[in-house]
Amino acid sequence: MSDSPTREVYVTLAAPPRVEFYHIAIPRVYVELQFVAADPTRYERETIPVSLSTTRVAVTIGTVATAPRLYVYGACVDPVVIVSNAAGDETHRLTLTGSLSSDDALVIDSARQWIDRYVAGVLQTGTDSGHGWLTSGQFPLLDPLDGATLYVALSSASGTPTGLLLMTRGY
């Protein structure tokens, strides 16, 4: 594993700390900590934001699959999120059914496979929640097996959706 100040590994404490006190001439304390990295992936410290629109936007990913969080805004009907590889072949398509006003937003969490809907900044619940908008397709996954650079675009039946993709690269 290379040292990089911009990447981090998530670990947990494997056992309670072992502490020994030495009180001879100069008091000293010996502390032993043992950590376990269940996932050895090194993640970028900073989340990378990518603006989305109806034109394809290039997204450079790391060496492990990333489940992004997407925000879809704008006045549009039936928004669609499309992920394709460099050859233009679709790898993921998430089709949603509903109408977004100019002050509405959908938050698509690919890791949790959940969609939240906000109307004028207020989270909608019950039958008005965003998860009810899911019509078909897969939640986007940015996988290096599909290529080092993937392309993401938004589409809709009418209107112009805009959005934001947040991801953390892993190596």
mmCIF file of C-alpha atoms in Angstrom:
data_model
loop_
_atom_site.group_PDB
_atom_site.id
_atom_site.type_symbol
_atom_site.label_atom_id
_atom_site.label_comp_id
_atom_site.label_asym_id
_atom_site.label_seq_id
_atom_site.Cartn_x
_atom_site.Cartn_y
_atom_site.Cartn_z
ATOM 1 C CA MET A 1 0.000 0.000 0.000
ATOM 2 C CA SER A 2 1.458 3.344 -0.990
ATOM 3 C CA ASP A 3 1.382 6.348 1.280
ATOM 4 C CA SER A 4 -0.760 9.159 -0.039
ATOM 5 C CA PRO A 5 -1.987 12.099 2.012
ATOM 6 C CA THR A 6 -5.123 12.321 -0.148
ATOM 7 C CA ARG A 7 -6.287 8.737 0.494
ATOM 8 C CA GLU A 8 -7.453 6.919 3.601
ATOM 9 C CA VAL A 9 -8.263 3.383 4.720
ATOM 10 C CA TYR A 10 -11.200 2.827 7.058
ATOM 11 C CA VAL A 11 -10.320 0.644 10.049
ATOM 12 C CA THR A 12 -11.877 -0.530 13.301
ATOM 13 C CA LEU A 13 -10.255 -1.219 16.637
ATOM 14 C CA ALA A 14 -9.813 -5.007 16.840
ATOM 15 C CA ALA A 15 -9.469 -5.328 20.613
ATOM 16 C CA PRO A 16 -9.403 -3.100 23.679
ATOM 17 C CA PRO A 17 -6.148 -1.147 23.989
ATOM 18 C CA ARG A 18 -3.392 -2.777 25.999
ATOM 19 C CA VAL A 19 -1.824 -0.303 28.438
ATOM 20 C CA GLU A 20 1.250 -0.885 30.610
ATOM 21 C CA PHE A 21 2.693 1.557 33.114
ATOM 22 C CA TYR A 22 6.404 1.627 33.936
ATOM 23 C CA HIS A 23 7.304 3.478 37.140
ATOM 24 C CA ILE A 24 11.018 3.035 37.525
ATOM 25 C CA ALA A 25 13.140 6.181 37.330
ATOM 26 C CA ILE A 26 11.169 7.950 34.603
ATOM 27 C CA PRO A 27 7.438 7.207 34.378
ATOM 28 C CA ARG A 28 6.469 5.797 30.994
ATOM 29 C CA VAL A 29 3.301 4.423 29.460
ATOM 30 C CA TYR A 30 3.178 1.756 26.773
ATOM 31 C CA VAL A 31 -0.035 1.627 24.705
ATOM 32 C CA GLU A 32 -0.714 -0.988 22.056
ATOM 33 C CA LEU A 33 -3.577 -0.618 19.592
ATOM 34 C CA GLN A 34 -4.564 -3.213 17.014
ATOM 35 C CA PHE A 35 -6.647 -2.207 13.993
ATOM 36 C CA VAL A 36 -8.375 -4.283 11.314
ATOM 37 C CA ALA A 37 -9.125 -3.049 7.799
ATOM 38 C CA ALA A 38 -11.993 -5.266 6.641
ATOM 39 C CA ASP A 39 -12.013 -3.323 3.365
ATOM 40 C CA PRO A 40 -8.437 -2.640 2.210
ATOM 41 C CA THR A 41 -9.603 -0.062 -0.348
ATOM 42 C CA ARG A 42 -7.894 3.321 -0.143
ATOM 43 C CA TYR A 43 -10.517 6.034 -0.638
ATOM 44 C CA GLU A 44 -9.963 9.618 -1.742
ATOM 45 C CA ARG A 45 -10.499 11.997 1.164
ATOM 46 C CA GLU A 46 -12.516 14.479 -0.851
ATOM 47 C CA THR A 47 -15.840 13.719 -2.495
ATOM 48 C CA ILE A 48 -15.740 14.535 -6.192
ATOM 49 C CA PRO A 49 -18.688 16.549 -7.548
ATOM 50 C CA VAL A 50 -19.646 16.248 -11.225
ATOM 51 C CA SER A 51 -22.331 18.456 -12.819
ATOM 52 C CA LEU A 52 -24.860 16.516 -14.853
ATOM 53 C CA SER A 53 -27.007 17.567 -17.786
ATOM 54 C CA THR A 54 -28.565 16.062 -20.899
ATOM 55 C CA THR A 55 -25.128 15.861 -22.554
ATOM 56 C CA ARG A 56 -22.721 13.055 -21.657
ATOM 57 C CA VAL A 57 -20.236 14.021 -18.949
ATOM 58 C CA ALA A 58 -16.985 12.087 -18.469
ATOM 59 C CA VAL A 59 -16.395 10.648 -14.997
ATOM 60 C CA THR A 60 -12.946 9.242 -14.187
ATOM 61 C CA ILE A 61 -13.145 6.513 -11.580
ATOM 62 C CA GLY A 62 -10.602 4.610 -9.474
ATOM 63 C CA THR A 63 -9.777 0.901 -9.508
ATOM 64 C CA VAL A 64 -12.770 -0.303 -7.440
ATOM 65 C CA ALA A 65 -16.489 0.069 -8.078
ATOM 66 C CA THR A 66 -18.151 3.185 -6.694
ATOM 67 C CA ALA A 67 -21.828 3.632 -5.834
ATOM 68 C CA PRO A 68 -22.461 7.354 -6.422
ATOM 69 C CA ARG A 69 -25.072 9.669 -4.976
ATOM 70 C CA LEU A 70 -26.995 11.626 -7.600
ATOM 71 C CA TYR A 71 -29.141 14.733 -7.301
ATOM 72 C CA VAL A 72 -31.642 15.389 -10.099
ATOM 73 C CA TYR A 73 -33.196 18.851 -10.353
ATOM 74 C CA GLY A 74 -35.276 20.889 -12.681
ATOM 75 C CA ALA A 75 -38.598 21.089 -14.354
ATOM 76 C CA CYS A 76 -38.899 17.765 -16.153
ATOM 77 C CA VAL A 77 -41.138 14.736 -16.564
ATOM 78 C CA ASP A 78 -39.971 11.122 -16.174
ATOM 79 C CA PRO A 79 -36.216 11.652 -15.622
ATOM 80 C CA VAL A 80 -33.715 8.967 -16.649
ATOM 81 C CA VAL A 81 -30.098 8.470 -15.499
ATOM 82 C CA ILE A 82 -27.873 6.859 -18.137
ATOM 83 C CA VAL A 83 -24.346 5.513 -17.510
ATOM 84 C CA SER A 84 -22.320 4.370 -20.521
ATOM 85 C CA ASN A 85 -18.770 3.250 -21.223
ATOM 86 C CA ALA A 86 -16.281 4.915 -23.576
ATOM 87 C CA ALA A 87 -17.670 2.965 -26.548
ATOM 88 C CA GLY A 88 -21.113 4.433 -25.868
ATOM 89 C CA ASP A 89 -22.642 1.165 -24.644
ATOM 90 C CA GLU A 90 -25.081 1.637 -21.768
ATOM 91 C CA THR A 91 -24.014 -0.054 -18.545
ATOM 92 C CA HIS A 92 -26.842 1.255 -16.342
ATOM 93 C CA ARG A 93 -30.163 2.982 -16.963
ATOM 94 C CA LEU A 94 -32.412 4.115 -14.125
ATOM 95 C CA THR A 95 -35.884 5.144 -15.293
ATOM 96 C CA LEU A 96 -38.097 7.204 -12.997
ATOM 97 C CA THR A 97 -41.743 8.168 -13.436
ATOM 98 C CA GLY A 98 -43.043 11.482 -12.154
ATOM 99 C CA SER A 99 -43.002 15.219 -12.672
ATOM 100 C CA LEU A 100 -40.374 17.486 -11.071
ATOM 101 C CA SER A 101 -41.077 21.204 -10.670
ATOM 102 C CA SER A 102 -38.286 23.760 -10.761
ATOM 103 C CA ASP A 103 -37.957 23.646 -6.941
ATOM 104 C CA ASP A 104 -38.124 19.824 -6.642
ATOM 105 C CA ALA A 105 -35.200 17.413 -6.350
ATOM 106 C CA LEU A 106 -34.563 13.692 -6.300
ATOM 107 C CA VAL A 107 -31.665 12.253 -4.300
ATOM 108 C CA ILE A 108 -30.614 8.862 -5.637
ATOM 109 C CA ASP A 109 -28.387 6.945 -3.225
ATOM 110 C CA SER A 110 -26.908 4.023 -5.164
ATOM 111 C CA ALA A 111 -25.205 2.501 -2.102
ATOM 112 C CA ARG A 112 -28.495 2.261 -0.179
ATOM 113 C CA GLN A 113 -30.519 1.765 -3.379
ATOM 114 C CA TRP A 114 -32.982 4.393 -2.250
ATOM 115 C CA ILE A 115 -34.526 7.536 -3.720
ATOM 116 C CA ASP A 116 -35.627 10.550 -1.674
ATOM 117 C CA ARG A 117 -37.828 13.304 -3.095
ATOM 118 C CA TYR A 118 -37.758 16.907 -1.910
ATOM 119 C CA VAL A 119 -40.436 19.477 -2.756
ATOM 120 C CA ALA A 120 -39.347 23.042 -1.988
ATOM 121 C CA GLY A 121 -36.711 21.615 0.354
ATOM 122 C CA VAL A 122 -39.117 19.378 2.295
ATOM 123 C CA LEU A 123 -38.544 15.603 2.315
ATOM 124 C CA GLN A 124 -41.620 13.781 1.033
ATOM 125 C CA THR A 125 -42.759 10.562 2.731
ATOM 126 C CA GLY A 126 -45.316 7.859 2.158
ATOM 127 C CA THR A 127 -46.813 7.633 -1.313
ATOM 128 C CA ASP A 128 -45.145 10.954 -2.257
ATOM 129 C CA SER A 129 -41.643 9.661 -1.475
ATOM 130 C CA GLY A 130 -39.088 9.381 -4.234
ATOM 131 C CA HIS A 131 -38.761 5.606 -4.015
ATOM 132 C CA GLY A 132 -42.218 5.309 -5.526
ATOM 133 C CA TRP A 133 -40.814 6.947 -8.672
ATOM 134 C CA LEU A 134 -38.612 3.955 -9.513
ATOM 135 C CA THR A 135 -39.937 2.426 -12.728
ATOM 136 C CA SER A 136 -37.147 0.221 -14.027
ATOM 137 C CA GLY A 137 -33.424 -0.264 -14.305
ATOM 138 C CA GLN A 138 -30.458 -0.515 -11.998
ATOM 139 C CA PHE A 139 -29.063 1.997 -9.568
ATOM 140 C CA PRO A 140 -25.889 3.431 -11.117
ATOM 141 C CA LEU A 141 -22.630 1.706 -10.260
ATOM 142 C CA LEU A 142 -19.379 3.116 -11.600
ATOM 143 C CA ASP A 143 -17.337 -0.026 -12.199
ATOM 144 C CA PRO A 144 -13.753 -0.015 -13.546
ATOM 145 C CA LEU A 145 -14.573 -3.225 -15.459
ATOM 146 C CA ASP A 146 -16.658 -0.962 -17.722
ATOM 147 C CA GLY A 147 -13.687 1.372 -18.284
ATOM 148 C CA ALA A 148 -11.510 3.893 -16.456
ATOM 149 C CA THR A 149 -13.704 6.720 -17.735
ATOM 150 C CA LEU A 150 -17.464 6.376 -17.801
ATOM 151 C CA TYR A 151 -20.071 8.803 -19.103
ATOM 152 C CA VAL A 152 -23.197 9.913 -17.273
ATOM 153 C CA ALA A 153 -26.131 11.790 -18.787
ATOM 154 C CA LEU A 154 -29.667 12.706 -17.808
ATOM 155 C CA SER A 155 -32.711 12.434 -20.021
ATOM 156 C CA SER A 156 -36.441 12.996 -19.646
ATOM 157 C CA ALA A 157 -39.711 12.672 -21.530
ATOM 158 C CA SER A 158 -40.022 16.469 -21.471
ATOM 159 C CA GLY A 159 -38.180 19.364 -19.881
ATOM 160 C CA THR A 160 -34.488 19.677 -19.115
ATOM 161 C CA PRO A 161 -33.184 17.844 -16.051
ATOM 162 C CA THR A 162 -29.937 18.936 -14.437
ATOM 163 C CA GLY A 163 -28.086 17.312 -11.607
ATOM 164 C CA LEU A 164 -25.047 16.569 -9.559
ATOM 165 C CA LEU A 165 -23.116 13.331 -9.084
ATOM 166 C CA LEU A 166 -21.067 12.856 -5.898
ATOM 167 C CA MET A 167 -18.557 10.036 -5.730
ATOM 168 C CA THR A 168 -15.490 8.934 -3.821
ATOM 169 C CA ARG A 169 -12.801 7.191 -5.831
ATOM 170 C CA GLY A 170 -11.331 4.012 -4.416
ATOM 171 C CA TYR A 171 -7.983 2.350 -5.192
#
